[in-house]
Amino acid sequence: MKYVRKRDGRLEEFDSERITTAIWKAARAIGGRDKDQAKRLCDQVVEQLRQRFGEEGVPTVEEIQDIVEK
């Protein structure tokens, strides 16, 4: 994936580090201490996004969020 569609409709470059950061912040908020686990979860999310949208697809922030929550 090269892009993600933001909530306001803009396209922004896809950056998996943003997913890792969001997972890490949520984990820390409930006492998590393993940032490597956040990266592993991010890798799983990215794989699911690739399966669903392919390399040229453009997921929305909401679609990414739904996968992260699952």
N, CA, C and O atoms as a Maestro MAE file, in Angstrom:
{
 s_m_m2io_version
 :::
 2.0.0
}

f_m_ct {
 s_m_title
 :::
 protein
 m_atom[280] {
  # First column is atom index #
  i_m_mmod_type
  r_m_x_coord
  r_m_y_coord
  r_m_z_coord
  i_m_residue_number
  s_m_chain_name
  s_m_pdb_residue_name
  s_m_pdb_atom_name
  i_m_atomic_number
  :::
  1 25 0.840 -1.172 0.000 1 A "MET " " N  " 7
  2 3 0.000 0.000 0.000 1 A "MET " " CA " 6
  3 2 0.883 1.232 0.000 1 A "MET " " C  " 6
  4 15 1.910 1.310 0.675 1 A "MET " " O  " 8
  5 25 0.444 2.160 -0.766 2 A "LYS " " N  " 7
  6 3 1.221 3.391 -0.844 2 A "LYS " " CA " 6
  7 2 0.537 4.537 -0.111 2 A "LYS " " C  " 6
  8 15 1.190 5.448 0.397 2 A "LYS " " O  " 8
  9 25 -0.802 4.471 -0.065 3 A "TYR " " N  " 7
  10 3 -1.557 5.590 0.515 3 A "TYR " " CA " 6
  11 2 -2.647 5.101 1.452 3 A "TYR " " C  " 6
  12 15 -3.061 3.943 1.414 3 A "TYR " " O  " 8
  13 25 -3.093 6.016 2.289 4 A "VAL " " N  " 7
  14 3 -4.245 5.807 3.159 4 A "VAL " " CA " 6
  15 2 -5.148 7.029 2.994 4 A "VAL " " C  " 6
  16 15 -4.671 8.153 2.841 4 A "VAL " " O  " 8
  17 25 -6.463 6.787 3.029 5 A "ARG " " N  " 7
  18 3 -7.404 7.906 2.917 5 A "ARG " " CA " 6
  19 2 -7.763 8.371 4.322 5 A "ARG " " C  " 6
  20 15 -8.295 7.610 5.131 5 A "ARG " " O  " 8
  21 25 -7.461 9.629 4.593 6 A "LYS " " N  " 7
  22 3 -7.719 10.221 5.909 6 A "LYS " " CA " 6
  23 2 -9.217 10.486 6.078 6 A "LYS " " C  " 6
  24 15 -9.981 10.398 5.117 6 A "LYS " " O  " 8
  25 25 -9.623 10.807 7.287 7 A "ARG " " N  " 7
  26 3 -11.041 11.047 7.568 7 A "ARG " " CA " 6
  27 2 -11.606 12.226 6.776 7 A "ARG " " C  " 6
  28 15 -12.797 12.256 6.465 7 A "ARG " " O  " 8
  29 25 -10.750 13.197 6.451 8 A "ASP " " N  " 7
  30 3 -11.229 14.352 5.695 8 A "ASP " " CA " 6
  31 2 -11.154 14.131 4.178 8 A "ASP " " C  " 6
  32 15 -11.423 15.047 3.401 8 A "ASP " " O  " 8
  33 25 -10.788 12.918 3.764 9 A "GLY " " N  " 7
  34 3 -10.756 12.581 2.345 9 A "GLY " " CA " 6
  35 2 -9.392 12.718 1.681 9 A "GLY " " C  " 6
  36 15 -9.198 12.243 0.562 9 A "GLY " " O  " 8
  37 25 -8.445 13.362 2.361 10 A "ARG " " N  " 7
  38 3 -7.104 13.514 1.780 10 A "ARG " " CA " 6
  39 2 -6.398 12.170 1.713 10 A "ARG " " C  " 6
  40 15 -6.664 11.266 2.505 10 A "ARG " " O  " 8
  41 25 -5.489 12.060 0.744 11 A "LEU " " N  " 7
  42 3 -4.614 10.893 0.681 11 A "LEU " " CA " 6
  43 2 -3.299 11.250 1.350 11 A "LEU " " C  " 6
  44 15 -2.779 12.352 1.175 11 A "LEU " " O  " 8
  45 25 -2.763 10.301 2.125 12 A "GLU " " N  " 7
  46 3 -1.479 10.491 2.778 12 A "GLU " " CA " 6
  47 2 -0.673 9.215 2.574 12 A "GLU " " C  " 6
  48 15 -1.242 8.129 2.472 12 A "GLU " " O  " 8
  49 25 0.635 9.341 2.516 13 A "GLU " " N  " 7
  50 3 1.472 8.154 2.364 13 A "GLU " " CA " 6
  51 2 1.238 7.193 3.515 13 A "GLU " " C  " 6
  52 15 1.122 7.600 4.671 13 A "GLU " " O  " 8
  53 25 1.169 5.912 3.183 14 A "PHE " " N  " 7
  54 3 0.993 4.882 4.198 14 A "PHE " " CA " 6
  55 2 2.277 4.752 5.009 14 A "PHE " " C  " 6
  56 15 3.370 4.674 4.448 14 A "PHE " " O  " 8
  57 25 2.139 4.728 6.310 15 A "ASP " " N  " 7
  58 3 3.289 4.610 7.208 15 A "ASP " " CA " 6
  59 2 2.919 3.642 8.330 15 A "ASP " " C  " 6
  60 15 2.192 4.005 9.255 15 A "ASP " " O  " 8
  61 25 3.418 2.420 8.244 16 A "SER " " N  " 7
  62 3 3.052 1.412 9.236 16 A "SER " " CA " 6
  63 2 3.519 1.781 10.641 16 A "SER " " C  " 6
  64 15 2.967 1.292 11.626 16 A "SER " " O  " 8
  65 25 4.522 2.632 10.738 17 A "GLU " " N  " 7
  66 3 5.005 3.054 12.058 17 A "GLU " " CA " 6
  67 2 3.895 3.766 12.843 17 A "GLU " " C  " 6
  68 15 3.875 3.718 14.073 17 A "GLU " " O  " 8
  69 25 2.989 4.413 12.144 18 A "ARG " " N  " 7
  70 3 1.872 5.076 12.838 18 A "ARG " " CA " 6
  71 2 0.965 4.052 13.507 18 A "ARG " " C  " 6
  72 15 0.424 4.306 14.583 18 A "ARG " " O  " 8
  73 25 0.799 2.888 12.868 19 A "ILE " " N  " 7
  74 3 -0.002 1.814 13.465 19 A "ILE " " CA " 6
  75 2 0.708 1.279 14.703 19 A "ILE " " C  " 6
  76 15 0.087 1.095 15.749 19 A "ILE " " O  " 8
  77 25 2.012 1.030 14.581 20 A "THR " " N  " 7
  78 3 2.786 0.553 15.726 20 A "THR " " CA " 6
  79 2 2.680 1.519 16.891 20 A "THR " " C  " 6
  80 15 2.482 1.101 18.032 20 A "THR " " O  " 8
  81 25 2.809 2.803 16.612 21 A "THR " " N  " 7
  82 3 2.744 3.821 17.660 21 A "THR " " CA " 6
  83 2 1.376 3.826 18.341 21 A "THR " " C  " 6
  84 15 1.288 3.921 19.565 21 A "THR " " O  " 8
  85 25 0.317 3.724 17.550 22 A "ALA " " N  " 7
  86 3 -1.030 3.720 18.128 22 A "ALA " " CA " 6
  87 2 -1.246 2.494 19.014 22 A "ALA " " C  " 6
  88 15 -1.803 2.605 20.106 22 A "ALA " " O  " 8
  89 25 -0.804 1.324 18.541 23 A "ILE " " N  " 7
  90 3 -0.937 0.104 19.342 23 A "ILE " " CA " 6
  91 2 -0.121 0.232 20.627 23 A "ILE " " C  " 6
  92 15 -0.590 -0.131 21.706 23 A "ILE " " O  " 8
  93 25 1.087 0.744 20.507 24 A "TRP " " N  " 7
  94 3 1.970 0.903 21.673 24 A "TRP " " CA " 6
  95 2 1.354 1.853 22.696 24 A "TRP " " C  " 6
  96 15 1.384 1.568 23.893 24 A "TRP " " O  " 8
  97 25 0.799 2.970 22.249 25 A "LYS " " N  " 7
  98 3 0.176 3.924 23.175 25 A "LYS " " CA " 6
  99 2 -1.006 3.281 23.903 25 A "LYS " " C  " 6
  100 15 -1.178 3.471 25.107 25 A "LYS " " O  " 8
  101 25 -1.815 2.521 23.165 26 A "ALA " " N  " 7
  102 3 -2.963 1.854 23.790 26 A "ALA " " CA " 6
  103 2 -2.485 0.814 24.801 26 A "ALA " " C  " 6
  104 15 -3.049 0.697 25.890 26 A "ALA " " O  " 8
  105 25 -1.453 0.064 24.444 27 A "ALA " " N  " 7
  106 3 -0.926 -0.955 25.356 27 A "ALA " " CA " 6
  107 2 -0.346 -0.323 26.617 27 A "ALA " " C  " 6
  108 15 -0.582 -0.801 27.727 27 A "ALA " " O  " 8
  109 25 0.409 0.748 26.437 28 A "ARG " " N  " 7
  110 3 0.996 1.435 27.595 28 A "ARG " " CA " 6
  111 2 -0.075 1.965 28.531 28 A "ARG " " C  " 6
  112 15 0.103 1.958 29.749 28 A "ARG " " O  " 8
  113 25 -1.181 2.422 27.973 29 A "ALA " " N  " 7
  114 3 -2.260 2.992 28.786 29 A "ALA " " CA " 6
  115 2 -2.852 1.961 29.745 29 A "ALA " " C  " 6
  116 15 -3.434 2.315 30.771 29 A "ALA " " O  " 8
  117 25 -2.697 0.676 29.400 30 A "ILE " " N  " 7
  118 3 -3.224 -0.364 30.294 30 A "ILE " " CA " 6
  119 2 -2.098 -1.186 30.919 30 A "ILE " " C  " 6
  120 15 -2.310 -2.304 31.388 30 A "ILE " " O  " 8
  121 25 -0.897 -0.608 30.915 31 A "GLY " " N  " 7
  122 3 0.209 -1.248 31.621 31 A "GLY " " CA " 6
  123 2 1.133 -2.090 30.766 31 A "GLY " " C  " 6
  124 15 2.008 -2.774 31.296 31 A "GLY " " O  " 8
  125 25 0.957 -2.054 29.449 32 A "GLY " " N  " 7
  126 3 1.829 -2.830 28.564 32 A "GLY " " CA " 6
  127 2 3.260 -2.321 28.608 32 A "GLY " " C  " 6
  128 15 3.504 -1.135 28.830 32 A "GLY " " O  " 8
  129 25 4.214 -3.242 28.390 33 A "ARG " " N  " 7
  130 3 5.629 -2.866 28.462 33 A "ARG " " CA " 6
  131 2 6.451 -3.392 27.297 33 A "ARG " " C  " 6
  132 15 7.661 -3.172 27.249 33 A "ARG " " O  " 8
  133 25 5.816 -4.081 26.359 34 A "ASP " " N  " 7
  134 3 6.549 -4.754 25.289 34 A "ASP " " CA " 6
  135 2 6.283 -4.077 23.942 34 A "ASP " " C  " 6
  136 15 5.324 -4.412 23.245 34 A "ASP " " O  " 8
  137 25 7.143 -3.125 23.589 35 A "LYS " " N  " 7
  138 3 6.960 -2.414 22.315 35 A "LYS " " CA " 6
  139 2 7.158 -3.356 21.129 35 A "LYS " " C  " 6
  140 15 6.564 -3.152 20.070 35 A "LYS " " O  " 8
  141 25 7.982 -4.379 21.297 36 A "ASP " " N  " 7
  142 3 8.167 -5.347 20.208 36 A "ASP " " CA " 6
  143 2 6.858 -6.064 19.881 36 A "ASP " " C  " 6
  144 15 6.603 -6.402 18.725 36 A "ASP " " O  " 8
  145 25 6.042 -6.291 20.889 37 A "GLN " " N  " 7
  146 3 4.732 -6.906 20.658 37 A "GLN " " CA " 6
  147 2 3.862 -5.980 19.816 37 A "GLN " " C  " 6
  148 15 3.130 -6.448 18.944 37 A "GLN " " O  " 8
  149 25 3.931 -4.690 20.061 38 A "ALA " " N  " 7
  150 3 3.174 -3.728 19.254 38 A "ALA " " CA " 6
  151 2 3.616 -3.811 17.798 38 A "ALA " " C  " 6
  152 15 2.777 -3.729 16.901 38 A "ALA " " O  " 8
  153 25 4.907 -3.971 17.543 39 A "LYS " " N  " 7
  154 3 5.419 -4.087 16.177 39 A "LYS " " CA " 6
  155 2 4.931 -5.377 15.532 39 A "LYS " " C  " 6
  156 15 4.552 -5.384 14.361 39 A "LYS " " O  " 8
  157 25 4.940 -6.468 16.292 40 A "ARG " " N  " 7
  158 3 4.459 -7.741 15.744 40 A "ARG " " CA " 6
  159 2 2.975 -7.657 15.389 40 A "ARG " " C  " 6
  160 15 2.551 -8.165 14.350 40 A "ARG " " O  " 8
  161 25 2.193 -7.017 16.250 41 A "LEU " " N  " 7
  162 3 0.774 -6.834 15.950 41 A "LEU " " CA " 6
  163 2 0.588 -5.956 14.719 41 A "LEU " " C  " 6
  164 15 -0.281 -6.218 13.888 41 A "LEU " " O  " 8
  165 25 1.402 -4.922 14.606 42 A "CYS " " N  " 7
  166 3 1.342 -4.052 13.432 42 A "CYS " " CA " 6
  167 2 1.626 -4.854 12.168 42 A "CYS " " C  " 6
  168 15 0.943 -4.679 11.159 42 A "CYS " " O  " 8
  169 25 2.614 -5.721 12.210 43 A "ASP " " N  " 7
  170 3 2.939 -6.545 11.043 43 A "ASP " " CA " 6
  171 2 1.747 -7.406 10.629 43 A "ASP " " C  " 6
  172 15 1.498 -7.599 9.439 43 A "ASP " " O  " 8
  173 25 1.012 -7.922 11.612 44 A "GLN " " N  " 7
  174 3 -0.180 -8.714 11.318 44 A "GLN " " CA " 6
  175 2 -1.264 -7.851 10.678 44 A "GLN " " C  " 6
  176 15 -1.943 -8.285 9.748 44 A "GLN " " O  " 8
  177 25 -1.421 -6.629 11.182 45 A "VAL " " N  " 7
  178 3 -2.410 -5.702 10.618 45 A "VAL " " CA " 6
  179 2 -2.048 -5.387 9.170 45 A "VAL " " C  " 6
  180 15 -2.915 -5.412 8.296 45 A "VAL " " O  " 8
  181 25 -0.785 -5.093 8.911 46 A "VAL " " N  " 7
  182 3 -0.346 -4.752 7.556 46 A "VAL " " CA " 6
  183 2 -0.578 -5.934 6.614 46 A "VAL " " C  " 6
  184 15 -0.995 -5.743 5.472 46 A "VAL " " O  " 8
  185 25 -0.313 -7.144 7.081 47 A "GLU " " N  " 7
  186 3 -0.552 -8.325 6.250 47 A "GLU " " CA " 6
  187 2 -2.035 -8.461 5.908 47 A "GLU " " C  " 6
  188 15 -2.381 -8.769 4.768 47 A "GLU " " O  " 8
  189 25 -2.895 -8.237 6.871 48 A "GLN " " N  " 7
  190 3 -4.332 -8.303 6.601 48 A "GLN " " CA " 6
  191 2 -4.759 -7.203 5.636 48 A "GLN " " C  " 6
  192 15 -5.609 -7.428 4.774 48 A "GLN " " O  " 8
  193 25 -4.177 -6.018 5.776 49 A "LEU " " N  " 7
  194 3 -4.486 -4.927 4.855 49 A "LEU " " CA " 6
  195 2 -4.057 -5.286 3.434 49 A "LEU " " C  " 6
  196 15 -4.787 -5.019 2.479 49 A "LEU " " O  " 8
  197 25 -2.890 -5.885 3.290 50 A "ARG " " N  " 7
  198 3 -2.402 -6.290 1.960 50 A "ARG " " CA " 6
  199 2 -3.306 -7.352 1.344 50 A "ARG " " C  " 6
  200 15 -3.598 -7.312 0.149 50 A "ARG " " O  " 8
  201 25 -3.744 -8.293 2.161 51 A "GLN " " N  " 7
  202 3 -4.640 -9.332 1.660 51 A "GLN " " CA " 6
  203 2 -5.969 -8.731 1.205 51 A "GLN " " C  " 6
  204 15 -6.540 -9.154 0.200 51 A "GLN " " O  " 8
  205 25 -6.442 -7.762 1.941 52 A "ARG " " N  " 7
  206 3 -7.753 -7.175 1.643 52 A "ARG " " CA " 6
  207 2 -7.706 -6.143 0.524 52 A "ARG " " C  " 6
  208 15 -8.618 -6.088 -0.301 52 A "ARG " " O  " 8
  209 25 -6.652 -5.320 0.485 53 A "PHE " " N  " 7
  210 3 -6.598 -4.204 -0.451 53 A "PHE " " CA " 6
  211 2 -5.547 -4.350 -1.540 53 A "PHE " " C  " 6
  212 15 -5.569 -3.600 -2.517 53 A "PHE " " O  " 8
  213 25 -4.631 -5.294 -1.396 54 A "GLY " " N  " 7
  214 3 -3.558 -5.453 -2.369 54 A "GLY " " CA " 6
  215 2 -2.547 -4.325 -2.246 54 A "GLY " " C  " 6
  216 15 -2.658 -3.463 -1.375 54 A "GLY " " O  " 8
  217 25 -1.565 -4.346 -3.127 55 A "GLU " " N  " 7
  218 3 -0.499 -3.337 -3.072 55 A "GLU " " CA " 6
  219 2 -0.964 -1.968 -3.558 55 A "GLU " " C  " 6
  220 15 -0.408 -0.948 -3.151 55 A "GLU " " O  " 8
  221 25 -1.957 -1.935 -4.407 56 A "GLU " " N  " 7
  222 3 -2.410 -0.660 -4.978 56 A "GLU " " CA " 6
  223 2 -3.657 -0.107 -4.302 56 A "GLU " " C  " 6
  224 15 -4.088 1.001 -4.622 56 A "GLU " " O  " 8
  225 25 -4.242 -0.857 -3.376 57 A "GLY " " N  " 7
  226 3 -5.453 -0.406 -2.702 57 A "GLY " " CA " 6
  227 2 -5.182 0.751 -1.756 57 A "GLY " " C  " 6
  228 15 -4.049 0.997 -1.344 57 A "GLY " " O  " 8
  229 25 -6.259 1.453 -1.426 58 A "VAL " " N  " 7
  230 3 -6.153 2.619 -0.536 58 A "VAL " " CA " 6
  231 2 -7.164 2.461 0.600 58 A "VAL " " C  " 6
  232 15 -8.322 2.853 0.461 58 A "VAL " " O  " 8
  233 25 -6.727 1.890 1.721 59 A "PRO " " N  " 7
  234 3 -7.644 1.746 2.850 59 A "PRO " " CA " 6
  235 2 -7.913 3.099 3.515 59 A "PRO " " C  " 6
  236 15 -7.118 4.033 3.409 59 A "PRO " " O  " 8
  237 25 -9.040 3.176 4.191 60 A "THR " " N  " 7
  238 3 -9.334 4.381 4.966 60 A "THR " " CA " 6
  239 2 -8.791 4.193 6.381 60 A "THR " " C  " 6
  240 15 -8.503 3.074 6.805 60 A "THR " " O  " 8
  241 25 -8.658 5.287 7.091 61 A "VAL " " N  " 7
  242 3 -8.228 5.234 8.488 61 A "VAL " " CA " 6
  243 2 -9.187 4.349 9.283 61 A "VAL " " C  " 6
  244 15 -8.747 3.584 10.140 61 A "VAL " " O  " 8
  245 25 -10.481 4.441 9.015 62 A "GLU " " N  " 7
  246 3 -11.464 3.654 9.742 62 A "GLU " " CA " 6
  247 2 -11.282 2.169 9.477 62 A "GLU " " C  " 6
  248 15 -11.417 1.357 10.392 62 A "GLU " " O  " 8
  249 25 -10.974 1.800 8.228 63 A "GLU " " N  " 7
  250 3 -10.772 0.391 7.904 63 A "GLU " " CA " 6
  251 2 -9.532 -0.158 8.610 63 A "GLU " " C  " 6
  252 15 -9.534 -1.293 9.086 63 A "GLU " " O  " 8
  253 25 -8.491 0.642 8.674 64 A "ILE " " N  " 7
  254 3 -7.289 0.237 9.396 64 A "ILE " " CA " 6
  255 2 -7.603 0.073 10.875 64 A "ILE " " C  " 6
  256 15 -7.188 -0.899 11.506 64 A "ILE " " O  " 8
  257 25 -8.335 1.026 11.416 65 A "GLN " " N  " 7
  258 3 -8.705 0.989 12.828 65 A "GLN " " CA " 6
  259 2 -9.521 -0.283 13.145 65 A "GLN " " C  " 6
  260 15 -9.306 -0.919 14.177 65 A "GLN " " O  " 8
  261 25 -10.436 -0.640 12.268 66 A "ASP " " N  " 7
  262 3 -11.244 -1.843 12.484 66 A "ASP " " CA " 6
  263 2 -10.370 -3.093 12.566 66 A "ASP " " C  " 6
  264 15 -10.587 -3.950 13.423 66 A "ASP " " O  " 8
  265 25 -9.387 -3.196 11.681 67 A "ILE " " N  " 7
  266 3 -8.488 -4.355 11.695 67 A "ILE " " CA " 6
  267 2 -7.653 -4.368 12.967 67 A "ILE " " C  " 6
  268 15 -7.460 -5.428 13.562 67 A "ILE " " O  " 8
  269 25 -7.160 -3.223 13.389 68 A "VAL " " N  " 7
  270 3 -6.371 -3.139 14.617 68 A "VAL " " CA " 6
  271 2 -7.205 -3.601 15.800 68 A "VAL " " C  " 6
  272 15 -6.711 -4.337 16.655 68 A "VAL " " O  " 8
  273 25 -8.452 -3.182 15.861 69 A "GLU " " N  " 7
  274 3 -9.319 -3.556 16.985 69 A "GLU " " CA " 6
  275 2 -9.591 -5.056 17.019 69 A "GLU " " C  " 6
  276 15 -9.704 -5.642 18.096 69 A "GLU " " O  " 8
  277 25 -9.698 -5.678 15.854 70 A "LYS " " N  " 7
  278 3 -9.912 -7.136 15.805 70 A "LYS " " CA " 6
  279 2 -8.703 -7.830 16.361 70 A "LYS " " C  " 6
  280 15 -8.668 -9.059 16.416 70 A "LYS " " O  " 8
  :::
 }
 m_bond[279] {
  # First column is bond index #
  i_m_from
  i_m_to
  i_m_order
  :::
  1 1 2 1
  2 2 3 1
  3 3 4 2
  4 3 5 1
  5 5 6 1
  6 6 7 1
  7 7 8 2
  8 7 9 1
  9 9 10 1
  10 10 11 1
  11 11 12 2
  12 11 13 1
  13 13 14 1
  14 14 15 1
  15 15 16 2
  16 15 17 1
  17 17 18 1
  18 18 19 1
  19 19 20 2
  20 19 21 1
  21 21 22 1
  22 22 23 1
  23 23 24 2
  24 23 25 1
  25 25 26 1
  26 26 27 1
  27 27 28 2
  28 27 29 1
  29 29 30 1
  30 30 31 1
  31 31 32 2
  32 31 33 1
  33 33 34 1
  34 34 35 1
  35 35 36 2
  36 35 37 1
  37 37 38 1
  38 38 39 1
  39 39 40 2
  40 39 41 1
  41 41 42 1
  42 42 43 1
  43 43 44 2
  44 43 45 1
  45 45 46 1
  46 46 47 1
  47 47 48 2
  48 47 49 1
  49 49 50 1
  50 50 51 1
  51 51 52 2
  52 51 53 1
  53 53 54 1
  54 54 55 1
  55 55 56 2
  56 55 57 1
  57 57 58 1
  58 58 59 1
  59 59 60 2
  60 59 61 1
  61 61 62 1
  62 62 63 1
  63 63 64 2
  64 63 65 1
  65 65 66 1
  66 66 67 1
  67 67 68 2
  68 67 69 1
  69 69 70 1
  70 70 71 1
  71 71 72 2
  72 71 73 1
  73 73 74 1
  74 74 75 1
  75 75 76 2
  76 75 77 1
  77 77 78 1
  78 78 79 1
  79 79 80 2
  80 79 81 1
  81 81 82 1
  82 82 83 1
  83 83 84 2
  84 83 85 1
  85 85 86 1
  86 86 87 1
  87 87 88 2
  88 87 89 1
  89 89 90 1
  90 90 91 1
  91 91 92 2
  92 91 93 1
  93 93 94 1
  94 94 95 1
  95 95 96 2
  96 95 97 1
  97 97 98 1
  98 98 99 1
  99 99 100 2
  100 99 101 1
  101 101 102 1
  102 102 103 1
  103 103 104 2
  104 103 105 1
  105 105 106 1
  106 106 107 1
  107 107 108 2
  108 107 109 1
  109 109 110 1
  110 110 111 1
  111 111 112 2
  112 111 113 1
  113 113 114 1
  114 114 115 1
  115 115 116 2
  116 115 117 1
  117 117 118 1
  118 118 119 1
  119 119 120 2
  120 119 121 1
  121 121 122 1
  122 122 123 1
  123 123 124 2
  124 123 125 1
  125 125 126 1
  126 126 127 1
  127 127 128 2
  128 127 129 1
  129 129 130 1
  130 130 131 1
  131 131 132 2
  132 131 133 1
  133 133 134 1
  134 134 135 1
  135 135 136 2
  136 135 137 1
  137 137 138 1
  138 138 139 1
  139 139 140 2
  140 139 141 1
  141 141 142 1
  142 142 143 1
  143 143 144 2
  144 143 145 1
  145 145 146 1
  146 146 147 1
  147 147 148 2
  148 147 149 1
  149 149 150 1
  150 150 151 1
  151 151 152 2
  152 151 153 1
  153 153 154 1
  154 154 155 1
  155 155 156 2
  156 155 157 1
  157 157 158 1
  158 158 159 1
  159 159 160 2
  160 159 161 1
  161 161 162 1
  162 162 163 1
  163 163 164 2
  164 163 165 1
  165 165 166 1
  166 166 167 1
  167 167 168 2
  168 167 169 1
  169 169 170 1
  170 170 171 1
  171 171 172 2
  172 171 173 1
  173 173 174 1
  174 174 175 1
  175 175 176 2
  176 175 177 1
  177 177 178 1
  178 178 179 1
  179 179 180 2
  180 179 181 1
  181 181 182 1
  182 182 183 1
  183 183 184 2
  184 183 185 1
  185 185 186 1
  186 186 187 1
  187 187 188 2
  188 187 189 1
  189 189 190 1
  190 190 191 1
  191 191 192 2
  192 191 193 1
  193 193 194 1
  194 194 195 1
  195 195 196 2
  196 195 197 1
  197 197 198 1
  198 198 199 1
  199 199 200 2
  200 199 201 1
  201 201 202 1
  202 202 203 1
  203 203 204 2
  204 203 205 1
  205 205 206 1
  206 206 207 1
  207 207 208 2
  208 207 209 1
  209 209 210 1
  210 210 211 1
  211 211 212 2
  212 211 213 1
  213 213 214 1
  214 214 215 1
  215 215 216 2
  216 215 217 1
  217 217 218 1
  218 218 219 1
  219 219 220 2
  220 219 221 1
  221 221 222 1
  222 222 223 1
  223 223 224 2
  224 223 225 1
  225 225 226 1
  226 226 227 1
  227 227 228 2
  228 227 229 1
  229 229 230 1
  230 230 231 1
  231 231 232 2
  232 231 233 1
  233 233 234 1
  234 234 235 1
  235 235 236 2
  236 235 237 1
  237 237 238 1
  238 238 239 1
  239 239 240 2
  240 239 241 1
  241 241 242 1
  242 242 243 1
  243 243 244 2
  244 243 245 1
  245 245 246 1
  246 246 247 1
  247 247 248 2
  248 247 249 1
  249 249 250 1
  250 250 251 1
  251 251 252 2
  252 251 253 1
  253 253 254 1
  254 254 255 1
  255 255 256 2
  256 255 257 1
  257 257 258 1
  258 258 259 1
  259 259 260 2
  260 259 261 1
  261 261 262 1
  262 262 263 1
  263 263 264 2
  264 263 265 1
  265 265 266 1
  266 266 267 1
  267 267 268 2
  268 267 269 1
  269 269 270 1
  270 270 271 1
  271 271 272 2
  272 271 273 1
  273 273 274 1
  274 274 275 1
  275 275 276 2
  276 275 277 1
  277 277 278 1
  278 278 279 1
  279 279 280 2
  :::
 }
}
